[in-house]
Short mmCIF file of C-alpha atoms in Angstrom, two decimals:
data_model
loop_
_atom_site.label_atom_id
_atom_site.label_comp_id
_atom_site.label_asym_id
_atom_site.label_seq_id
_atom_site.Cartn_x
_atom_site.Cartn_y
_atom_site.Cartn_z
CA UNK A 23 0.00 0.00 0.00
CA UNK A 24 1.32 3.53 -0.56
CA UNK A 25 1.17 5.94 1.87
CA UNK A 26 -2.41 7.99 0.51
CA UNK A 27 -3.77 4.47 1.34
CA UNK A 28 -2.36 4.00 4.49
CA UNK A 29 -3.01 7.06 5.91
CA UNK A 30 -6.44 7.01 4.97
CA UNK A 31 -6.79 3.51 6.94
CA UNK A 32 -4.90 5.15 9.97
CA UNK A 33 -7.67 8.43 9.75
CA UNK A 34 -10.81 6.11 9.44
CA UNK A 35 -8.95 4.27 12.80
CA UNK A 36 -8.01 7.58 14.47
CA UNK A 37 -11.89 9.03 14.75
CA UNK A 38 -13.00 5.83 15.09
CA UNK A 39 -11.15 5.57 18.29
CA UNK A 40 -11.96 8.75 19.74
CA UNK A 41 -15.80 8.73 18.60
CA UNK A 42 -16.08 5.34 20.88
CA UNK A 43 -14.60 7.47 23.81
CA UNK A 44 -11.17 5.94 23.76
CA UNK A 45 -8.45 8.06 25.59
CA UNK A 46 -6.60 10.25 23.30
CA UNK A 47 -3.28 8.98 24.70
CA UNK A 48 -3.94 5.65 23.82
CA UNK A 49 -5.84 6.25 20.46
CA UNK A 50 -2.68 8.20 19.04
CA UNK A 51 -0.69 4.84 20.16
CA UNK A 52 -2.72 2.60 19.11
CA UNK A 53 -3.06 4.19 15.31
CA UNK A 54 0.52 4.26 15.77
CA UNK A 55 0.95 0.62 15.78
CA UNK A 56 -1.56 0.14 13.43
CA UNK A 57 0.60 2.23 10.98
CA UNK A 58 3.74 0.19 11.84
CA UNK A 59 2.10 -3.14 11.41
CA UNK A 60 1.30 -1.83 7.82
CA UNK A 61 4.49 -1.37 6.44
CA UNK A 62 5.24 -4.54 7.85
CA UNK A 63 7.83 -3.24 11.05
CA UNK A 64 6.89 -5.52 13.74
CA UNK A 65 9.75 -3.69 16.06
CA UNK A 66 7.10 -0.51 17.42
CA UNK A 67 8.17 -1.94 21.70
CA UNK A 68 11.55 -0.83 20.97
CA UNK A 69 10.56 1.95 19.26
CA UNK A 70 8.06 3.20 21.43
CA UNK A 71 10.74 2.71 24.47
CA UNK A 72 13.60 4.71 22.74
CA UNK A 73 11.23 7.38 20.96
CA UNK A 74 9.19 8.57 23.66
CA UNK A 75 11.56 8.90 26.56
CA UNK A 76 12.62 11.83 24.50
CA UNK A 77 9.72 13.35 24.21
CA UNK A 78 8.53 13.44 28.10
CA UNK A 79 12.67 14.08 29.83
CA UNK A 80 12.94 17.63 28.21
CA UNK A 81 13.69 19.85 30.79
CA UNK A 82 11.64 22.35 29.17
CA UNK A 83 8.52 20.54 30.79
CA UNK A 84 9.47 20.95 34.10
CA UNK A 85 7.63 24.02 33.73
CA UNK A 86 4.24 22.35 33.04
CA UNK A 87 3.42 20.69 36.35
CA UNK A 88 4.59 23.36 37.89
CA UNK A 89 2.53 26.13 36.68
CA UNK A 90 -0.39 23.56 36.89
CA UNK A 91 0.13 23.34 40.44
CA UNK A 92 0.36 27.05 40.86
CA UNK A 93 -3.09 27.14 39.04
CA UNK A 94 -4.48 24.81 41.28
CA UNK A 95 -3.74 26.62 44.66
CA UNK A 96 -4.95 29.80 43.45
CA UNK A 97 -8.00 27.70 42.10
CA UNK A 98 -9.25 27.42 45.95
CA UNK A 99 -8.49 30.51 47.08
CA UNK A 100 -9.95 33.91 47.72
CA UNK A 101 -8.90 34.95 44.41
CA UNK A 102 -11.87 35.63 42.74
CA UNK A 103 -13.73 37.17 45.35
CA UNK A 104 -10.55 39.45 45.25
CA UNK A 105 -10.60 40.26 41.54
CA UNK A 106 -14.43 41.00 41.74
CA UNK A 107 -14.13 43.26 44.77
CA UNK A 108 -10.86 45.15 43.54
CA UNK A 109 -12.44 45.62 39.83
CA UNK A 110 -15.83 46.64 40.58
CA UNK A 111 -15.85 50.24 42.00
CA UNK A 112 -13.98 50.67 38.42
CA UNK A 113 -15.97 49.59 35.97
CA UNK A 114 -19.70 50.66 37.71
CA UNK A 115 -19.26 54.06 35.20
CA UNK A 116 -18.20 52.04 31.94
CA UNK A 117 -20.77 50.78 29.29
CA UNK A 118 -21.51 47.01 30.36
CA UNK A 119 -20.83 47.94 34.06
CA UNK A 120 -19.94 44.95 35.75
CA UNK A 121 -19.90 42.22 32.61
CA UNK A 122 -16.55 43.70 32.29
CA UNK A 123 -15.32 41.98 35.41
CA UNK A 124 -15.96 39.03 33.68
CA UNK A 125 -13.49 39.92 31.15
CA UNK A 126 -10.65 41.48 33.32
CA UNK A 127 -10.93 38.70 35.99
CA UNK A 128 -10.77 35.95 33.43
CA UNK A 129 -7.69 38.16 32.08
CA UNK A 130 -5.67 38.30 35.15
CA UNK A 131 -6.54 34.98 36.44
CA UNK A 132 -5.48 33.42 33.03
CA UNK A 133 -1.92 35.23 34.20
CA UNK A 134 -1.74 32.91 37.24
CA UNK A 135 -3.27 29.79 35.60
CA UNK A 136 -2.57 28.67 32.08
CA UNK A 137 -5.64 27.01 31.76
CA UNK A 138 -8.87 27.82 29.89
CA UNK A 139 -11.52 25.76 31.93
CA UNK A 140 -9.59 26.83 35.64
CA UNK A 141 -9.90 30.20 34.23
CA UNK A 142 -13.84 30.23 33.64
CA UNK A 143 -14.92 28.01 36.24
CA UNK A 144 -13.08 30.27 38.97
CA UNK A 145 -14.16 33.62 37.74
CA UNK A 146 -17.93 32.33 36.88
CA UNK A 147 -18.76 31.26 40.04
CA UNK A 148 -18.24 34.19 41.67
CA UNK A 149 -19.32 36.66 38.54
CA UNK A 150 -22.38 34.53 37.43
CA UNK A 151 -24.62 34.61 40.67
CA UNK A 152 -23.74 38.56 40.97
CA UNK A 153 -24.58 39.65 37.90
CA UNK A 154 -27.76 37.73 38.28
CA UNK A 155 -28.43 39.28 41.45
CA UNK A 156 -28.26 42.93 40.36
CA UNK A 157 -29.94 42.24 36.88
CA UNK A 158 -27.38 41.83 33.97
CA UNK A 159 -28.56 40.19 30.81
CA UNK A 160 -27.74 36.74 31.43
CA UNK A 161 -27.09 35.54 28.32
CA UNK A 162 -24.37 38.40 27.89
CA UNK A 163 -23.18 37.36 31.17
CA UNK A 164 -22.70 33.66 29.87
CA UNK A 165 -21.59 34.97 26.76
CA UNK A 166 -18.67 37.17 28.30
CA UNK A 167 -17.60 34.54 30.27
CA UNK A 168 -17.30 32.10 27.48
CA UNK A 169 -15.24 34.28 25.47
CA UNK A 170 -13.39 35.99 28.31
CA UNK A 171 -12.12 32.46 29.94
CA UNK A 172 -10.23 31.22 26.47
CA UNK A 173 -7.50 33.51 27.36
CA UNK A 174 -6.42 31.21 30.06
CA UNK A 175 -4.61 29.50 26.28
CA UNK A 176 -2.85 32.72 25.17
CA UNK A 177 -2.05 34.73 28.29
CA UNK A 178 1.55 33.84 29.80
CA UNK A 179 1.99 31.52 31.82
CA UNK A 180 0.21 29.51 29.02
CA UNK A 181 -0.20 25.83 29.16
CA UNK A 182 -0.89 24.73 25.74
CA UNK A 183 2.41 27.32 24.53
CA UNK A 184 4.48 24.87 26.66
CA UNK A 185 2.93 21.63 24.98
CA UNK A 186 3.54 23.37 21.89
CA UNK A 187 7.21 25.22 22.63
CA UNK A 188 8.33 21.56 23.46
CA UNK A 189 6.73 19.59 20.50
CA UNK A 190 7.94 22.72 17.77
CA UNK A 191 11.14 23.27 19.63
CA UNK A 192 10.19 26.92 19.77
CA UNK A 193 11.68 28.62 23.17
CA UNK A 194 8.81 28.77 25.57
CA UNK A 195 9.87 32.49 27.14
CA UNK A 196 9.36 33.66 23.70
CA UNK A 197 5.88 31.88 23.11
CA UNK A 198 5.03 33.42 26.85
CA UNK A 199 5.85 37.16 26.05
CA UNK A 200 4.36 36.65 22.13
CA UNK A 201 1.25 35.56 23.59
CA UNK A 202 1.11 39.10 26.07
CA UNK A 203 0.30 41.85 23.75
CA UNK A 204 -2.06 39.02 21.73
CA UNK A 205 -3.39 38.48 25.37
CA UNK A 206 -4.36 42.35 25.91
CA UNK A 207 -5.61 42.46 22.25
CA UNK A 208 -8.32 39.80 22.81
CA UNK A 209 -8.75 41.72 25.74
CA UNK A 210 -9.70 45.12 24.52
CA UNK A 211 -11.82 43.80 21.63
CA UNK A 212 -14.15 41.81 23.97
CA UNK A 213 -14.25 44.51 25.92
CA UNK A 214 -15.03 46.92 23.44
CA UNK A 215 -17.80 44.55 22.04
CA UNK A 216 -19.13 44.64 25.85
CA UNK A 217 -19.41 48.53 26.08
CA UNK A 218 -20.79 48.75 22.02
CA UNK A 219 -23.39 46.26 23.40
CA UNK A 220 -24.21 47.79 26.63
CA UNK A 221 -25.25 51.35 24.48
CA UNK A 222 -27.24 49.23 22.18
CA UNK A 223 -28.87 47.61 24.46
CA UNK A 224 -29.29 49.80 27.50
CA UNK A 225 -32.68 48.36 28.95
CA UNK A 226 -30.71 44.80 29.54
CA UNK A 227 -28.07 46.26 32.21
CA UNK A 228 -29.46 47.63 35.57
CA UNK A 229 -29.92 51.21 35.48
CA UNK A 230 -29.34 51.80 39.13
CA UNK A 231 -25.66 51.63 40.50
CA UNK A 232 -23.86 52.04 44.02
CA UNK A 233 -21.33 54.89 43.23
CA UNK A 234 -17.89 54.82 44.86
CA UNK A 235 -16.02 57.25 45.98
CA UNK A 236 -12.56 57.98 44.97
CA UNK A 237 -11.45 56.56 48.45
CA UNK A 238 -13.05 53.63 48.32
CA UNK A 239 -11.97 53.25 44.26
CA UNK A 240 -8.48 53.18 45.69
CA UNK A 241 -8.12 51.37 48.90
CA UNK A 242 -10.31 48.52 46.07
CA UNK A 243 -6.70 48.30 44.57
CA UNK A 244 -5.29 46.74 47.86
CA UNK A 245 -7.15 43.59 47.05
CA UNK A 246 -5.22 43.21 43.22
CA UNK A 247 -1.90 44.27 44.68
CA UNK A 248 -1.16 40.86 45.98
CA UNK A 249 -1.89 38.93 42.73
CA UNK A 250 -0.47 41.70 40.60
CA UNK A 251 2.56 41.94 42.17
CA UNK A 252 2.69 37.71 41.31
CA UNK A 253 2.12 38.41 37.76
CA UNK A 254 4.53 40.93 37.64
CA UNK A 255 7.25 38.75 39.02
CA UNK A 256 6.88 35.92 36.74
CA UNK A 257 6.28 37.65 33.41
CA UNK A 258 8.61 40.15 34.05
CA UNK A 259 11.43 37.88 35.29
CA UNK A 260 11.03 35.67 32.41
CA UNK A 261 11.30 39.00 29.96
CA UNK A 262 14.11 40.57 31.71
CA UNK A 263 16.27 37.11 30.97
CA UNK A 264 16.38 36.70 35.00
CA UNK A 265 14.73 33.21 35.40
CA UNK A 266 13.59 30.40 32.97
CA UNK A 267 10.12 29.90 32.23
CA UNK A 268 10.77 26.92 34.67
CA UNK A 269 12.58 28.64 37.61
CA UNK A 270 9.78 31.35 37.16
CA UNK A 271 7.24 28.16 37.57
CA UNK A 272 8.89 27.49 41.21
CA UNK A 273 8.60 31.38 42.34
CA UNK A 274 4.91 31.10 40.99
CA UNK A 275 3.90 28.33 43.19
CA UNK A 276 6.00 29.27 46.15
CA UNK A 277 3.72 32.87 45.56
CA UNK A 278 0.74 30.99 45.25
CA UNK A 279 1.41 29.37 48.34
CA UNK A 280 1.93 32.69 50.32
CA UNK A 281 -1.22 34.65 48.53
CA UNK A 282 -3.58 31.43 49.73
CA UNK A 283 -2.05 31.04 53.49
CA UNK A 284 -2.38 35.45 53.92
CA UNK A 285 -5.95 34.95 52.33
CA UNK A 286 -6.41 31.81 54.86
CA UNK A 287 -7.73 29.78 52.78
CA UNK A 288 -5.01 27.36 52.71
CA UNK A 289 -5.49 24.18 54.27
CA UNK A 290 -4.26 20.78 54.52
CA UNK A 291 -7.49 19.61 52.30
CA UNK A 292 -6.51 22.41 49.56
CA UNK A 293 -3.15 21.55 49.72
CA UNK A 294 -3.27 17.86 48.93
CA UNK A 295 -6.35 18.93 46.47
CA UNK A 296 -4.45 21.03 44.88
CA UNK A 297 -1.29 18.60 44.56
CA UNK A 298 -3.47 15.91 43.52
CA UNK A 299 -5.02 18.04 40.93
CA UNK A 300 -1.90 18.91 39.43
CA UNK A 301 -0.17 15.42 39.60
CA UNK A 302 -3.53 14.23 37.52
CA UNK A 303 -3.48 17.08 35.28
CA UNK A 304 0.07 16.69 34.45
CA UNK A 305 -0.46 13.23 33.92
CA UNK A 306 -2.84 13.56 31.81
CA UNK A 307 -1.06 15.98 29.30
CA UNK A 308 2.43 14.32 29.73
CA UNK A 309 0.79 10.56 28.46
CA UNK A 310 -0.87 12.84 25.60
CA UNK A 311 2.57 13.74 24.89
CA UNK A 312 3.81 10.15 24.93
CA UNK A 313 1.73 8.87 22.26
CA UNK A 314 1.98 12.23 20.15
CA UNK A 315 5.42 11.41 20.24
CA UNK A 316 5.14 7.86 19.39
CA UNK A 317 2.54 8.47 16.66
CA UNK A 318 5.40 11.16 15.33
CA UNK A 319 7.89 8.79 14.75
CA UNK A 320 5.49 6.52 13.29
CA UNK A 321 4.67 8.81 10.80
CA UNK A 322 8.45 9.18 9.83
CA UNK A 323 8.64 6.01 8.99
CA UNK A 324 5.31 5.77 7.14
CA UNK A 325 6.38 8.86 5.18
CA UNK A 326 3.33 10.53 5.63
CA UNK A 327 4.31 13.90 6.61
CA UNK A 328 6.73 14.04 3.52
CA UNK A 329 4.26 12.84 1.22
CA UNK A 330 1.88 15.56 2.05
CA UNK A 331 4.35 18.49 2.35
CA UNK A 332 5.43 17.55 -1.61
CA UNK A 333 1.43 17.59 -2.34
CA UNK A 334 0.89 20.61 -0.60
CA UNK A 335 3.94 22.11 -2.12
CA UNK A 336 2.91 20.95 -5.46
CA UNK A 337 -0.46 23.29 -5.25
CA UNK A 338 1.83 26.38 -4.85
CA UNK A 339 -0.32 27.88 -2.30
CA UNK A 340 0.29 31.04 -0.87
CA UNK A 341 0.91 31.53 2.81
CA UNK A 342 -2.33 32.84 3.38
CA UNK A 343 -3.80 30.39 1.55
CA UNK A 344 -2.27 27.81 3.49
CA UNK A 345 -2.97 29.70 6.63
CA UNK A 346 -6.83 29.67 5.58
CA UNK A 347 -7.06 25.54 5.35
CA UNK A 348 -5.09 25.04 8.35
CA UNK A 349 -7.77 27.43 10.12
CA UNK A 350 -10.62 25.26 8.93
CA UNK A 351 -9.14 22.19 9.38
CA UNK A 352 -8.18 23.15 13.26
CA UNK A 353 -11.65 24.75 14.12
CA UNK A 354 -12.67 21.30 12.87
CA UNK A 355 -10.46 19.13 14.82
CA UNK A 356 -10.95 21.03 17.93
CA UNK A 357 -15.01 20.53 17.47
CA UNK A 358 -14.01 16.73 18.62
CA UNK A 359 -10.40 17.18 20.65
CA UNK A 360 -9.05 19.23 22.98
CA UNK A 361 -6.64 22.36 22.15
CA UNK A 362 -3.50 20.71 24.28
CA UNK A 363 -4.80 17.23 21.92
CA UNK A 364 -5.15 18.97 18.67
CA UNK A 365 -1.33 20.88 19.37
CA UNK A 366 -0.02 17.55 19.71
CA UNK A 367 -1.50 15.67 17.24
CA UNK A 368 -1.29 18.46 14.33
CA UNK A 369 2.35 20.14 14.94
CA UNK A 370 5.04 17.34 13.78
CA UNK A 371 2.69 17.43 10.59
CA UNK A 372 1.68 20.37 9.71
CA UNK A 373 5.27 21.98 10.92
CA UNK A 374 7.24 21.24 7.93
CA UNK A 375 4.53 22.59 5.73
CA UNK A 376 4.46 25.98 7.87
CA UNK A 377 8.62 26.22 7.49
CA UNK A 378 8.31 25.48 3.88
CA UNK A 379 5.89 28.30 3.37
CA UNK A 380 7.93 30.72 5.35
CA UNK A 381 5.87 31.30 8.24
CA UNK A 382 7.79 31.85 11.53
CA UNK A 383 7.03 28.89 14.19
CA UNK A 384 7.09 31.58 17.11
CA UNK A 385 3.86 33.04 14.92
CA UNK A 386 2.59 29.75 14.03
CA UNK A 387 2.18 28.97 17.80
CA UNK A 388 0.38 32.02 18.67
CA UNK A 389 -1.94 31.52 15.92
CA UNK A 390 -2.88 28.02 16.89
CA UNK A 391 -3.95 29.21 20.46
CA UNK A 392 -5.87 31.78 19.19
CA UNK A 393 -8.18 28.81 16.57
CA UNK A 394 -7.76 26.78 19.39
CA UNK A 395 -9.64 29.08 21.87
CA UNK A 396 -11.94 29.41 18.85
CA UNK A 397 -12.74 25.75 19.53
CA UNK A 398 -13.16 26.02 23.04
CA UNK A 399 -16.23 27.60 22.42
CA UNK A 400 -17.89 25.46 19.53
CA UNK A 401 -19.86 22.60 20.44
CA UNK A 402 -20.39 19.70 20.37
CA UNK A 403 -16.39 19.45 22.26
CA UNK A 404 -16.57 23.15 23.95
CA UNK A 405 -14.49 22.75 27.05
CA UNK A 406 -15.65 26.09 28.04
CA UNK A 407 -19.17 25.53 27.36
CA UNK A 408 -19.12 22.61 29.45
CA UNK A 409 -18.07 24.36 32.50
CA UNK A 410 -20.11 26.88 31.62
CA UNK A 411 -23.22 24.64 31.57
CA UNK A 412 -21.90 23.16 34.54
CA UNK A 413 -22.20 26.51 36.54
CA UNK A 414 -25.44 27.89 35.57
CA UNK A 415 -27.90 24.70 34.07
CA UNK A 416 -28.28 26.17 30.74
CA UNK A 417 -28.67 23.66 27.54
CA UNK A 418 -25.32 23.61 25.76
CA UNK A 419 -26.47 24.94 22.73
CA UNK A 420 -27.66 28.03 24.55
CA UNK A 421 -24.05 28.47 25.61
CA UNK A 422 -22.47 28.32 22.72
CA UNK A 423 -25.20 30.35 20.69
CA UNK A 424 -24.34 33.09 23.49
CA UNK A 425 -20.67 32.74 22.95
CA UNK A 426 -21.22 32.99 19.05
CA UNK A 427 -20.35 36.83 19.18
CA UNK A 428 -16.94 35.75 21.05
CA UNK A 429 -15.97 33.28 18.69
CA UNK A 430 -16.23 36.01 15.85
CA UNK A 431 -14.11 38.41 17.94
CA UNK A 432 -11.29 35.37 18.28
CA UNK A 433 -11.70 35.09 14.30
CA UNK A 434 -11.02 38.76 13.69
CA UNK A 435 -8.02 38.57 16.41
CA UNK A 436 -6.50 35.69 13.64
CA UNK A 437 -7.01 37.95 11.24
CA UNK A 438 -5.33 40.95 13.00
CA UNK A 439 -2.15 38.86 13.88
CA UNK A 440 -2.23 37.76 9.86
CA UNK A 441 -1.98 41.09 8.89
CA UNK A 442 0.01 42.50 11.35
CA UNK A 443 2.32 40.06 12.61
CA UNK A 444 4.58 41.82 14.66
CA UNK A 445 1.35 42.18 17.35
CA UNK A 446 2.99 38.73 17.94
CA UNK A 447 6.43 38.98 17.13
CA UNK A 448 7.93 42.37 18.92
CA UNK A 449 7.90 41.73 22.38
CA UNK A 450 10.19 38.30 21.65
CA UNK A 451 12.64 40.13 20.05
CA UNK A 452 13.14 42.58 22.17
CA UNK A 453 13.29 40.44 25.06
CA UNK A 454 16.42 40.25 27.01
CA UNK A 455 18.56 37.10 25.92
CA UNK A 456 19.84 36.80 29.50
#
């Protein structure tokens, strides 16, 4: 069989796996070994022994249970009673009033998390009954939360830009401050979206507001100093060359540690939850890894990846063009995988075709987050609109028709980077290379 035949088999097997709700890590091994046994190399133990230890002993990744953890502990504390407190007196005189503490918390707690689904659960259980209580449109509410908690993907300390920095051997300080001004980007826009909203629509916000005075407005700030001054460290450590993305990992959770016993809501319990959560989450992604890896090597010897980088090549499409078909094709696959799952499963392949075309891998990664968040918010594999439903009852499909508007603002933020790359690509470069 040639390899168009094969790797049609190993497709059919690949969704046929996942659609019968096998794990992803053992799906991408088992197609592996289904690909080996094709071509007739009956050696994939070895193989899978000496390829994958590779793959999961990069110090690189040291970072990634790590920043989990850190994630975790701030997960169970006062954090996002903090955030709404601290933001509030703010944003009562903006257009959209409070929906925008939606959108800042998610922000700021996607700067201590690195996860999309820690990042909406937290905020929208304290936002969510609030806005409620005083009024706010609540499918706006849903709908800003949706969007809002994505950026737990793109803002630094980003889990998926690890996955991804490791797989694309792309340095993961770099992904972390080309994801910032991406990050604040996203951030403005929904915002922006909020407030045009809000004037449209002025009989679905409540009309009558506490108003703060300047004192209180201030002594509100006391509450974000704390996890500011966290975020601060870490990004700005990493930018100023003083600590690896790793050693800023260890300050993170030693930080997290501190903010949660001053806040006193660390416990024994949260402690060992929040170990245990991280150990499982970790896990979870590393064995993803393993199998990615396995299923790369696989592919090698198949020659799959070749054969479609000389097809591709041989339709002489542009880089946009290229860039448009990748976007479909990604939107697709995350409708049915995860974003750390479709990272691992798409870069060894599509990769080659991206460096071929000219497109810089530091770019490339950025623009996967941002389709990927696109994902998170498309049924019928929504992570967000699971939690989401989770939190507030609502049928699915109500979610995700309430996060529609989002999903068009992440589309517009692709096509913002596309045309003005350097959004993604400055901050890198002028990075310290300490």
């Amino acid at each position: 069989m040639n390899e168009m035949m094969i790797g049609f088999i190993l497709l059919c097997v690949l969704f046929a796996l996942l659609a019968s709700g096998f794990w992803v890590a053992f799906t991408l091994i088992a197609v592996s070994i289904a690909g080996m046994v094709l071509i007739g190399n009956d050696n994939f133990g070895l193989l899978f022994g000496t390829s994958t230890w590779a793959s999961v002993s990069d110090w690189s990744l040291a970072a990634l249970p790590l920043f989990i953890w850190m994630g975790e502990i701030l997960f169970r504390s006062n954090l996002s009673k903090d955030l709404f407190k601290g933001l509030t007196p703010w944003l009562t005189g903006v257009p959209g009033k409070l929906l925008h503490v939606n959108i800042l918390s998610c922000g700021i707690f996607a700067a201590v998390s690195g996860s999309s689904a820690a990042t909406a659960a937290t905020i929208g259980k304290m936002t969510l009954p609030e806005l409620k209580r005083q009024g706010y449109d609540d499918k706006m509410a849903i709908a800003t939360l949706a969007g809002s908690g994505t950026l737990g993907l793109l803002i630094p300390p980003s889990i998926i830009l690890i996955v991804y920095g490791v797989a694309a051997e792309v340095s993961i300080g770099r992904l972390f401050m080309a994801g910032a001004l991406p990050g604040i980007m996203l951030v403005i826009l929904f915002m922006g979206y909020t407030a045009f909203w809000s004037y449209r629509n002025p009989d679905k916000s409540p009309q009558t507001e506490r108003k703060y005075t300047w004192t209180e407005k201030f002594s509100s700030l006391l509450r974000l100093i704390p996890i500011g001054t966290l975020i601060f460290f870490i990004i700005g450590s990493i930018y100023a060359g003083l600590t690896t993305p790793t050693e800023a990992a260890a300050f993170g959770v030693v930080g997290s540690l501190i903010l949660a016993a001053t806040s006193l809501s660390l416990s024994m319990k949260t402690f060992i939850d929040s170990l245990m959560g991280a150990v499982k989450t970790s896990c979870m992604i590393i064995f993803i890894l393993v199998g990615a890896a396995f299923l790369t090597m696989a592919m090698g010897f198949i020659g799959i990846p070749r054969m479609l980088a000389e097809n591709i090549a041989l339709l002489e499409l542009s880089p946009y063009m290229l860039l448009f078909i990748l976007t479909i094709m990604f939107i697709i696959l995350g409708c049915f995988l995860d974003g750390i799952s479709v990272v691992v499963l798409t870069t060894s392949i599509v990769l080659p075709m991206v460096l071929e075309a000219g497109i810089d891998p530091l770019w490339f990664g950025i623009y996967i987050v941002l389709v990927v968040e696109m994902s998170q918010i498309t049924p019928p594999v929504g992570f967000n609109l699971f939690v989401i439903q989770s939190l507030t009852g609502r049928d699915i499909l109500f979610v995700a028709k309430a996060a529609l508007p989002f999903f068009f603002l992440l589309l517009s933020a692709v096509l913002i980077v596309t045309i003005f790359p350097q959004i993604v690509t400055w901050l890198p470069h002028t990075m310290s290379r300490g």
